Short mmCIF file of C-alpha atoms in Angstrom, two decimals:
data_model
loop_
_atom_site.label_atom_id
_atom_site.label_comp_id
_atom_site.label_asym_id
_atom_site.label_seq_id
_atom_site.Cartn_x
_atom_site.Cartn_y
_atom_site.Cartn_z
CA MET A 1 -2.91 -11.73 -10.30
CA SER A 2 1.04 -12.05 -10.59
CA ASP A 3 3.01 -13.89 -7.78
CA SER A 4 3.86 -10.88 -6.04
CA LEU A 5 1.41 -9.56 -3.28
CA PRO A 6 -2.11 -8.52 -4.61
CA THR A 7 -3.40 -5.20 -4.76
CA VAL A 8 -6.23 -4.84 -2.44
CA GLY A 9 -9.38 -2.70 -2.90
CA ILE A 10 -11.13 -1.62 0.07
CA LEU A 11 -14.58 -0.35 -1.16
CA GLY A 12 -15.85 2.03 2.25
CA GLY A 13 -12.34 2.24 3.00
CA THR A 14 -12.51 5.54 4.82
CA GLY A 15 -14.40 3.95 7.63
CA LYS A 16 -13.28 2.84 10.60
CA GLU A 17 -12.97 -0.98 10.07
CA GLY A 18 -11.51 -0.32 6.76
CA SER A 19 -9.00 1.81 7.66
CA GLY A 20 -8.02 -0.43 10.31
CA LEU A 21 -7.75 -3.53 7.50
CA ALA A 22 -6.05 -0.97 5.20
CA LEU A 23 -3.39 -0.02 8.17
CA ARG A 24 -2.64 -3.89 8.58
CA TRP A 25 -1.88 -4.57 4.88
CA ALA A 26 -0.17 -1.47 4.43
CA LYS A 27 2.18 -2.29 6.94
CA ASN A 28 2.72 -5.61 5.70
CA GLY A 29 3.86 -4.72 1.96
CA TYR A 30 0.52 -4.85 0.39
CA SER A 31 -0.28 -2.35 -2.21
CA LEU A 32 -3.77 -0.70 -1.62
CA ILE A 33 -6.32 1.59 -3.13
CA ILE A 34 -9.18 3.16 -0.76
CA GLY A 35 -12.25 3.46 -2.07
CA SER A 36 -15.35 6.05 -1.07
CA ARG A 37 -18.61 7.07 -2.73
CA THR A 38 -16.53 10.28 -2.06
CA PRO A 39 -12.97 10.19 -4.34
CA GLU A 40 -11.63 13.67 -2.06
CA ARG A 41 -12.60 11.71 1.63
CA ALA A 42 -10.37 8.81 0.06
CA ALA A 43 -7.87 10.95 -1.85
CA GLN A 44 -7.63 12.04 2.46
CA ALA A 45 -7.51 8.65 3.70
CA ALA A 46 -4.86 7.51 1.34
CA GLU A 47 -2.65 10.71 2.70
CA ASP A 48 -3.33 9.94 5.95
CA LEU A 49 -2.27 6.17 5.79
CA ARG A 50 0.99 7.08 3.90
CA ALA A 51 1.70 9.03 6.58
CA LYS A 52 1.49 6.69 9.12
CA VAL A 53 3.48 3.75 7.04
CA PRO A 54 5.73 5.48 4.62
CA GLY A 55 6.45 4.39 1.59
CA VAL A 56 3.14 2.38 1.20
CA ASN A 57 1.62 2.38 -2.44
CA VAL A 58 -1.81 3.76 -1.60
CA ARG A 59 -4.47 5.56 -3.62
CA GLY A 60 -7.49 7.08 -2.88
CA ALA A 61 -10.34 6.68 -5.56
CA ASP A 62 -14.22 6.04 -6.43
CA ASN A 63 -15.59 2.79 -5.99
CA ALA A 64 -15.97 2.09 -9.35
CA ASP A 65 -12.46 2.71 -9.90
CA THR A 66 -11.15 0.50 -6.29
CA ALA A 67 -13.39 -2.20 -7.86
CA ARG A 68 -11.94 -2.32 -11.22
CA GLU A 69 -8.49 -1.66 -10.66
CA ALA A 70 -7.70 -3.76 -7.47
CA ASP A 71 -6.60 -7.13 -7.37
CA ILE A 72 -9.00 -8.44 -4.69
CA VAL A 73 -12.00 -6.11 -3.06
CA ILE A 74 -13.30 -5.93 0.23
CA LEU A 75 -16.19 -4.64 1.00
CA THR A 76 -16.74 -2.75 4.14
CA VAL A 77 -19.34 -0.31 4.51
CA PRO A 78 -21.98 0.11 6.86
CA HIS A 79 -24.31 -3.07 6.25
CA GLU A 80 -27.64 -0.52 5.12
CA ALA A 81 -25.46 0.41 2.17
CA GLN A 82 -24.12 -2.83 1.28
CA LEU A 83 -26.30 -4.16 -1.84
CA ALA A 84 -26.62 -0.42 -3.33
CA THR A 85 -23.14 -0.11 -3.39
CA LEU A 86 -22.40 -3.28 -4.79
CA GLU A 87 -25.70 -2.99 -7.20
CA GLY A 88 -23.77 -0.03 -9.51
CA LEU A 89 -20.20 -2.46 -9.10
CA LYS A 90 -21.44 -5.62 -11.13
CA ASP A 91 -19.04 -4.37 -14.17
CA GLN A 92 -16.35 -3.48 -12.22
CA LEU A 93 -16.17 -7.07 -9.91
CA LYS A 94 -16.62 -9.41 -13.13
CA GLY A 95 -13.60 -12.26 -12.44
CA LYS A 96 -12.86 -10.94 -9.21
CA VAL A 97 -12.68 -12.41 -5.62
CA LEU A 98 -15.24 -9.92 -3.77
CA VAL A 99 -14.67 -10.30 0.09
CA ASP A 100 -17.53 -9.66 2.00
CA ALA A 101 -17.35 -8.29 5.81
CA THR A 102 -20.77 -6.85 6.10
CA ALA A 103 -22.47 -7.93 9.06
CA ARG A 104 -26.45 -7.10 9.72
CA VAL A 105 -26.08 -6.23 13.25
CA ASP A 106 -27.35 -2.88 14.56
CA TRP A 107 -24.66 -2.14 17.41
CA ARG A 108 -27.53 -0.55 19.47
CA LYS A 109 -29.92 -3.28 19.37
CA PRO A 110 -28.00 -6.27 18.97
CA LYS A 111 -29.05 -9.45 17.60
CA PRO A 112 -28.62 -12.65 15.36
CA PRO A 113 -29.33 -12.18 11.92
CA GLU A 114 -32.35 -14.01 10.00
CA GLY A 115 -32.36 -15.44 6.90
CA LYS A 116 -29.66 -15.31 4.27
CA ALA A 117 -25.94 -14.50 4.59
CA ALA A 118 -25.47 -10.76 3.96
CA ALA A 119 -22.59 -12.04 1.53
CA ARG A 120 -25.42 -14.63 -0.16
CA MET A 121 -27.33 -11.24 -0.85
CA ALA A 122 -24.22 -10.25 -2.42
CA GLN A 123 -23.84 -13.12 -4.05
CA ASP A 124 -26.96 -13.31 -5.59
CA LEU A 125 -26.71 -9.70 -6.77
CA LEU A 126 -23.46 -10.11 -8.48
CA GLY A 127 -23.71 -13.58 -10.35
CA PRO A 128 -21.47 -16.75 -10.66
CA ASP A 129 -18.89 -14.16 -12.72
CA VAL A 130 -17.83 -12.88 -8.88
CA ARG A 131 -16.57 -14.96 -6.60
CA VAL A 132 -17.86 -13.60 -3.22
CA VAL A 133 -16.26 -14.61 0.00
CA SER A 134 -17.16 -13.90 3.42
CA ALA A 135 -14.70 -12.89 6.05
CA PHE A 136 -13.58 -9.83 8.67
CA GLN A 137 -17.02 -9.26 10.08
CA ASN A 138 -15.90 -9.94 13.61
CA ILE A 139 -12.18 -8.44 14.03
CA PRO A 140 -12.61 -5.20 16.17
CA ALA A 141 -11.79 -2.32 14.74
CA SER A 142 -10.63 -0.97 17.77
CA ALA A 143 -7.55 -3.59 17.94
CA LEU A 144 -7.05 -2.90 13.82
CA VAL A 145 -5.76 0.39 14.61
CA ARG A 146 -3.28 0.07 17.13
CA PRO A 147 -0.88 -1.82 14.54
CA GLU A 148 1.59 -2.64 17.23
CA THR A 149 -1.42 -4.66 18.53
CA LYS A 150 -1.22 -8.74 17.92
CA LEU A 151 -5.12 -9.37 16.17
CA GLU A 152 -6.22 -11.87 18.71
CA SER A 153 -9.51 -12.48 16.90
CA ASP A 154 -9.51 -15.17 14.19
CA VAL A 155 -11.03 -14.64 10.77
CA LEU A 156 -13.63 -17.32 9.49
CA VAL A 157 -13.25 -17.24 6.00
CA CYS A 158 -16.62 -18.71 3.95
CA SER A 159 -17.18 -19.09 0.21
CA ASP A 160 -18.10 -21.75 -2.09
CA ASP A 161 -15.50 -21.02 -4.29
CA PRO A 162 -12.55 -22.97 -2.52
CA GLU A 163 -9.98 -21.37 -4.49
CA ALA A 164 -11.13 -17.85 -3.18
CA ARG A 165 -11.37 -18.95 0.41
CA ALA A 166 -7.76 -19.83 0.10
CA GLU A 167 -6.56 -16.59 -0.88
CA VAL A 168 -8.46 -15.24 1.26
CA VAL A 169 -7.08 -16.89 4.14
CA ARG A 170 -3.59 -15.98 2.67
CA LEU A 171 -5.03 -12.08 2.91
CA ALA A 172 -6.21 -12.46 6.47
CA GLU A 173 -2.52 -14.10 7.39
CA GLY A 174 -0.30 -11.26 5.25
CA ALA A 175 -2.41 -9.01 7.69
CA GLY A 176 -0.93 -10.71 10.97
CA MET A 177 -3.74 -12.61 11.72
CA ASP A 178 -5.19 -15.88 12.16
CA ALA A 179 -7.87 -16.97 9.97
CA TYR A 180 -9.38 -20.30 9.10
CA GLU A 181 -11.95 -21.76 6.28
CA ALA A 182 -15.16 -22.68 7.77
CA GLY A 183 -16.92 -23.65 4.83
CA GLY A 184 -19.48 -22.39 2.33
CA LEU A 185 -20.92 -19.38 1.97
CA ASP A 186 -23.96 -19.64 3.78
CA ASN A 187 -22.27 -20.23 6.65
CA GLY A 188 -21.90 -16.43 6.85
CA ILE A 189 -24.75 -16.21 8.97
CA VAL A 190 -23.04 -17.75 11.61
CA VAL A 191 -20.32 -15.22 11.57
CA GLU A 192 -22.19 -12.44 11.15
CA GLY A 193 -24.55 -13.70 14.42
CA LEU A 194 -21.19 -13.75 16.44
CA THR A 195 -21.01 -9.98 15.59
CA ALA A 196 -24.10 -9.42 17.07
CA LEU A 197 -22.92 -11.55 20.62
CA ILE A 198 -19.55 -10.02 20.13
CA ILE A 199 -21.40 -6.93 20.94
CA ILE A 200 -23.21 -7.87 23.30
CA MET A 201 -20.50 -9.40 25.38
CA ASN A 202 -18.78 -6.12 24.66
CA LYS A 203 -21.22 -4.24 26.95
CA ARG A 204 -21.60 -6.96 29.38
CA TYR A 205 -18.03 -7.04 30.11
CA LYS A 206 -17.26 -3.48 29.40
CA SER A 207 -15.01 -4.50 26.98
CA ASN A 208 -14.31 -2.77 23.25
CA ALA A 209 -11.92 -5.84 21.65
CA CYS A 210 -13.85 -8.89 22.33
CA GLY A 211 -13.41 -11.60 19.79
CA ILE A 212 -13.13 -15.59 18.90
CA ARG A 213 -10.07 -17.62 18.53
CA MET A 214 -9.95 -21.13 17.23
CA THR A 215 -8.64 -23.74 19.23
CA GLY A 216 -7.98 -27.48 18.70
CA VAL A 217 -7.12 -26.80 14.93
CA VAL A 218 -3.61 -27.37 13.96
CA LYS A 219 -2.91 -25.81 10.26
CA MET B 1 -30.60 -24.90 46.66
CA SER B 2 -28.09 -24.09 49.26
CA ASP B 3 -24.77 -23.28 49.69
CA SER B 4 -23.71 -26.05 49.12
CA LEU B 5 -23.00 -27.82 45.27
CA PRO B 6 -26.35 -28.12 43.46
CA THR B 7 -26.98 -31.39 42.60
CA VAL B 8 -26.73 -32.05 38.85
CA GLY B 9 -29.19 -33.89 36.54
CA ILE B 10 -28.33 -34.91 33.09
CA LEU B 11 -31.53 -36.33 30.69
CA GLY B 12 -29.68 -38.25 28.46
CA GLY B 13 -26.68 -38.25 30.60
CA THR B 14 -25.73 -41.96 29.49
CA GLY B 15 -24.57 -40.10 25.65
CA LYS B 16 -21.11 -39.08 24.82
CA GLU B 17 -21.75 -35.65 25.75
CA GLY B 18 -23.49 -35.61 28.94
CA SER B 19 -21.22 -38.03 30.17
CA GLY B 20 -18.26 -36.33 29.58
CA LEU B 21 -19.90 -33.54 31.31
CA ALA B 22 -21.07 -35.98 34.19
CA LEU B 23 -17.39 -36.76 34.45
CA ARG B 24 -15.61 -33.38 34.59
CA TRP B 25 -18.49 -32.17 37.72
CA ALA B 26 -17.67 -35.22 39.71
CA LYS B 27 -14.73 -34.40 39.44
CA ASN B 28 -15.36 -31.05 41.28
CA GLY B 29 -17.44 -32.71 43.87
CA TYR B 30 -20.52 -32.09 42.65
CA SER B 31 -23.44 -34.97 43.39
CA LEU B 32 -25.00 -36.03 40.06
CA ILE B 33 -27.85 -38.20 38.59
CA ILE B 34 -27.56 -39.82 35.55
CA GLY B 35 -31.19 -39.82 33.98
CA SER B 36 -32.34 -41.78 30.84
CA ARG B 37 -35.02 -43.21 29.05
CA THR B 38 -33.59 -46.70 30.42
CA PRO B 39 -32.87 -46.81 34.20
CA GLU B 40 -30.51 -50.24 33.47
CA ARG B 41 -28.73 -47.96 31.67
CA ALA B 42 -28.30 -44.51 33.67
CA ALA B 43 -27.39 -47.03 36.44
CA GLN B 44 -25.08 -48.76 34.39
CA ALA B 45 -23.17 -45.20 33.77
CA ALA B 46 -23.65 -44.25 37.07
CA GLU B 47 -21.68 -47.04 38.36
CA ASP B 48 -19.22 -46.70 35.62
CA LEU B 49 -18.24 -43.19 36.57
CA ARG B 50 -18.17 -43.94 40.39
CA ALA B 51 -14.98 -46.19 39.04
CA LYS B 52 -13.65 -43.29 36.87
CA VAL B 53 -14.14 -40.31 40.08
CA PRO B 54 -14.13 -42.78 43.19
CA GLY B 55 -16.48 -41.23 46.44
CA VAL B 56 -18.72 -39.58 43.52
CA ASN B 57 -22.43 -38.72 44.78
CA VAL B 58 -24.26 -40.45 41.69
CA ARG B 59 -26.88 -42.34 40.59
CA GLY B 60 -29.12 -43.17 37.71
CA ALA B 61 -32.52 -43.05 37.05
CA ASP B 62 -34.98 -42.61 34.41
CA ASN B 63 -34.93 -38.93 33.03
CA ALA B 64 -38.42 -37.99 35.08
CA ASP B 65 -36.72 -38.81 38.46
CA THR B 66 -33.86 -37.02 37.25
CA ALA B 67 -35.78 -33.72 36.28
CA ARG B 68 -37.86 -34.01 39.45
CA GLU B 69 -34.97 -34.77 42.03
CA ALA B 70 -32.15 -32.32 40.33
CA ASP B 71 -31.05 -28.95 41.44
CA ILE B 72 -30.75 -28.14 37.71
CA VAL B 73 -31.33 -30.08 34.74
CA ILE B 74 -29.11 -30.43 31.90
CA LEU B 75 -30.69 -31.94 28.51
CA THR B 76 -28.30 -33.80 26.62
CA VAL B 77 -30.07 -35.84 23.98
CA PRO B 78 -29.61 -36.46 19.93
CA HIS B 79 -31.42 -33.03 18.81
CA GLU B 80 -33.42 -35.17 17.11
CA ALA B 81 -35.39 -36.51 20.75
CA GLN B 82 -35.62 -32.89 22.49
CA LEU B 83 -39.29 -31.90 22.41
CA ALA B 84 -40.11 -35.36 23.05
CA THR B 85 -38.15 -35.80 25.69
CA LEU B 86 -38.96 -32.29 27.41
CA GLU B 87 -42.86 -32.58 26.30
CA GLY B 88 -43.17 -35.81 29.29
CA LEU B 89 -41.19 -33.60 31.50
CA LYS B 90 -43.07 -30.45 32.14
CA ASP B 91 -44.40 -31.01 35.39
CA GLN B 92 -41.44 -32.48 37.13
CA LEU B 93 -39.16 -29.53 35.71
CA LYS B 94 -41.39 -26.63 36.93
CA GLY B 95 -39.30 -23.98 38.94
CA LYS B 96 -36.17 -25.28 37.78
CA VAL B 97 -33.51 -24.52 35.50
CA LEU B 98 -33.27 -26.80 32.24
CA VAL B 99 -29.92 -26.17 30.63
CA ASP B 100 -30.21 -27.15 26.66
CA ALA B 101 -27.36 -28.49 25.29
CA THR B 102 -29.02 -29.06 21.93
CA ALA B 103 -27.96 -27.98 18.45
CA ARG B 104 -29.81 -29.04 15.50
CA VAL B 105 -27.08 -29.82 14.01
CA ASP B 106 -26.82 -33.27 11.42
CA TRP B 107 -23.13 -33.88 11.57
CA ARG B 108 -22.91 -36.01 8.60
CA LYS B 109 -24.56 -32.70 6.71
CA PRO B 110 -23.54 -29.53 8.85
CA LYS B 111 -25.00 -26.35 8.08
CA PRO B 112 -26.17 -23.48 10.40
CA PRO B 113 -29.58 -24.32 11.64
CA GLU B 114 -32.22 -21.70 10.85
CA GLY B 115 -35.47 -20.49 12.58
CA LYS B 116 -36.04 -20.72 16.63
CA ALA B 117 -32.58 -21.61 18.53
CA ALA B 118 -33.40 -25.02 19.87
CA ALA B 119 -33.64 -23.68 23.30
CA ARG B 120 -36.20 -21.27 22.41
CA MET B 121 -38.25 -23.90 21.32
CA ALA B 122 -37.84 -25.90 24.61
CA GLN B 123 -38.99 -22.87 26.39
CA ASP B 124 -41.73 -22.57 24.10
CA LEU B 125 -42.80 -25.51 24.65
CA LEU B 126 -42.08 -25.70 28.90
CA GLY B 127 -43.55 -21.78 29.37
CA PRO B 128 -42.65 -19.46 31.93
CA ASP B 129 -42.26 -22.09 34.98
CA VAL B 130 -39.04 -23.43 33.68
CA ARG B 131 -35.91 -21.18 33.37
CA VAL B 132 -34.29 -22.41 29.79
CA VAL B 133 -30.71 -21.38 29.56
CA SER B 134 -28.77 -22.58 26.57
CA ALA B 135 -25.22 -23.97 26.65
CA PHE B 136 -22.46 -26.52 25.95
CA GLN B 137 -23.17 -27.17 22.55
CA ASN B 138 -19.77 -26.67 21.56
CA ILE B 139 -17.69 -28.49 23.89
CA PRO B 140 -16.28 -31.63 22.41
CA ALA B 141 -16.94 -34.68 23.76
CA SER B 142 -13.67 -35.64 23.06
CA ALA B 143 -12.40 -33.34 25.28
CA LEU B 144 -14.53 -33.94 28.33
CA VAL B 145 -14.09 -37.40 28.59
CA ARG B 146 -10.60 -36.49 28.66
CA PRO B 147 -10.88 -35.45 32.63
CA GLU B 148 -6.60 -34.60 32.61
CA THR B 149 -7.03 -32.51 29.45
CA LYS B 150 -7.64 -28.69 30.47
CA LEU B 151 -10.55 -27.56 28.21
CA GLU B 152 -9.42 -24.99 25.78
CA SER B 153 -13.18 -24.26 24.63
CA ASP B 154 -15.37 -21.68 26.48
CA VAL B 155 -19.02 -21.47 27.18
CA LEU B 156 -21.59 -19.39 25.61
CA VAL B 157 -24.71 -18.98 28.20
CA CYS B 158 -27.56 -17.76 26.58
CA SER B 159 -30.94 -17.16 28.81
CA ASP B 160 -33.63 -14.38 28.85
CA ASP B 161 -33.37 -14.86 32.61
CA PRO B 162 -30.36 -13.28 34.12
CA GLU B 163 -29.76 -14.98 37.65
CA ALA B 164 -30.10 -18.41 35.69
CA ARG B 165 -27.74 -16.80 33.26
CA ALA B 166 -25.06 -16.59 35.39
CA GLU B 167 -25.96 -19.91 37.70
CA VAL B 168 -25.58 -21.88 34.65
CA VAL B 169 -21.59 -19.63 34.26
CA ARG B 170 -20.75 -20.68 37.53
CA LEU B 171 -21.86 -24.06 36.79
CA ALA B 172 -19.51 -24.06 34.11
CA GLU B 173 -17.04 -22.87 35.78
CA GLY B 174 -17.45 -25.54 38.58
CA ALA B 175 -16.58 -28.33 35.82
CA GLY B 176 -13.40 -26.13 35.10
CA MET B 177 -14.46 -23.96 31.64
CA ASP B 178 -14.39 -20.52 31.24
CA ALA B 179 -17.91 -19.16 30.67
CA TYR B 180 -19.45 -16.42 29.42
CA GLU B 181 -23.25 -14.58 29.54
CA ALA B 182 -24.36 -13.98 25.49
CA GLY B 183 -27.31 -12.45 26.17
CA GLY B 184 -30.67 -13.64 25.61
CA LEU B 185 -32.30 -17.10 25.22
CA ASP B 186 -32.28 -16.64 20.91
CA ASN B 187 -28.66 -15.88 20.84
CA GLY B 188 -28.50 -19.75 20.87
CA ILE B 189 -28.72 -19.91 17.43
CA VAL B 190 -25.68 -18.73 17.07
CA VAL B 191 -23.99 -21.09 19.17
CA GLU B 192 -26.16 -23.73 17.53
CA GLY B 193 -24.56 -22.73 14.05
CA LEU B 194 -20.91 -22.30 15.74
CA THR B 195 -21.75 -26.07 15.85
CA ALA B 196 -21.76 -26.80 12.70
CA LEU B 197 -18.88 -24.31 11.56
CA ILE B 198 -16.96 -26.67 14.11
CA ILE B 199 -17.93 -29.76 12.46
CA ILE B 200 -16.90 -28.80 9.25
CA MET B 201 -13.41 -27.03 10.41
CA ASN B 202 -12.93 -30.31 12.65
CA LYS B 203 -13.45 -32.17 8.90
CA ARG B 204 -11.30 -29.68 7.04
CA TYR B 205 -8.32 -29.83 9.51
CA LYS B 206 -8.40 -32.62 10.45
CA SER B 207 -9.21 -32.43 14.37
CA ASN B 208 -11.62 -33.65 16.60
CA ALA B 209 -11.37 -30.78 19.02
CA CYS B 210 -11.91 -27.64 17.15
CA GLY B 211 -13.40 -25.23 19.47
CA ILE B 212 -13.90 -21.38 19.92
CA ARG B 213 -12.97 -19.30 22.72
CA MET B 214 -13.22 -15.59 23.82
CA THR B 215 -11.01 -12.79 23.16
CA GLY B 216 -10.63 -9.51 24.70
CA VAL B 217 -12.55 -10.04 27.76
CA VAL B 218 -11.85 -9.41 31.25
CA LYS B 219 -13.64 -11.10 33.70
#
């Protein structure tokens, strides 16, 4: 990766969260590859993004090409599809940073997930040649898609690789978010659990954009 | 409990977190009972509080008397002492709301706790006659003890009893904090995990008062 901005590949980039993130990076000058199981849907999502952000360098691809050709890869598929999606991408992801936004939470029946962090499962599956980072689980898609809205939710970034962690903090900041390093990959379970609490609070307080911000931190 | 402010009893009220909370309630007109295993230390803490907040209605007691005589009881003992402290107080706590601030986190080696929420363990021990609420795990003692400082950390309140949950939200607000209902008691595990992440971020960012605030919520 050169000093210029990395090309961001988004696996499941046609979904709400993925396309919301893509919009934010596009607005900030990043090149993008929108990945999907269905290349036609990816191409359509790329076209939609170009309509919103004229001049953006974006194209659609299947998930395998997206993983192979991007400098840094974001996973935003539904949690049920997380491991199956990654299973087929081990070779393409070798040597890369994979940012896993998976939260194992059922929005219809939200509760904190138990056991390992989703991103730890991804790391176990992909092996040591891929540097997995957990991030973006809590960013409300409803806010992402309104690019004029300043994002009020902070990104907590967990990874066992300090360099990858710092890189993803910069990437989140590059999309206009505040981001903080929050330790090792296993800590992702807390951020996933927060996703459950945020869904519960959205219901309780009739919101669709609950989130959390850090306080008391000076970077 | 009448319409007037409840008398708050704090088990382990001589510790940093407990005495910080006591100071906040005292400043806001609540009557207090400071509980300790050692009544002399509790009496001393009550005297210290009177020196800081002249006219406050506060006294020290052992934990059993504190549990029996307070309208609402807060547990702020070190996590290693949580269940042993409660074991001896089943009878005194009957019919009451117990607010458990326990986070099963070792500040020297912080990581998210696994298994049941600490407050769920308390509920299992105390049985259905006590309404356990999880709250206050994340409020930095370093901020609590400076009463002129507006608290920037929000309180997430979890309980299976909606009435008790709402009551503890009011109690936190009565101490000058913003507080939110965050669902059932099992969700406390997420708030405990946040305590671990906050300790990690305190270290990473050289702070002693990291915390979280909710965004996107209108109450």
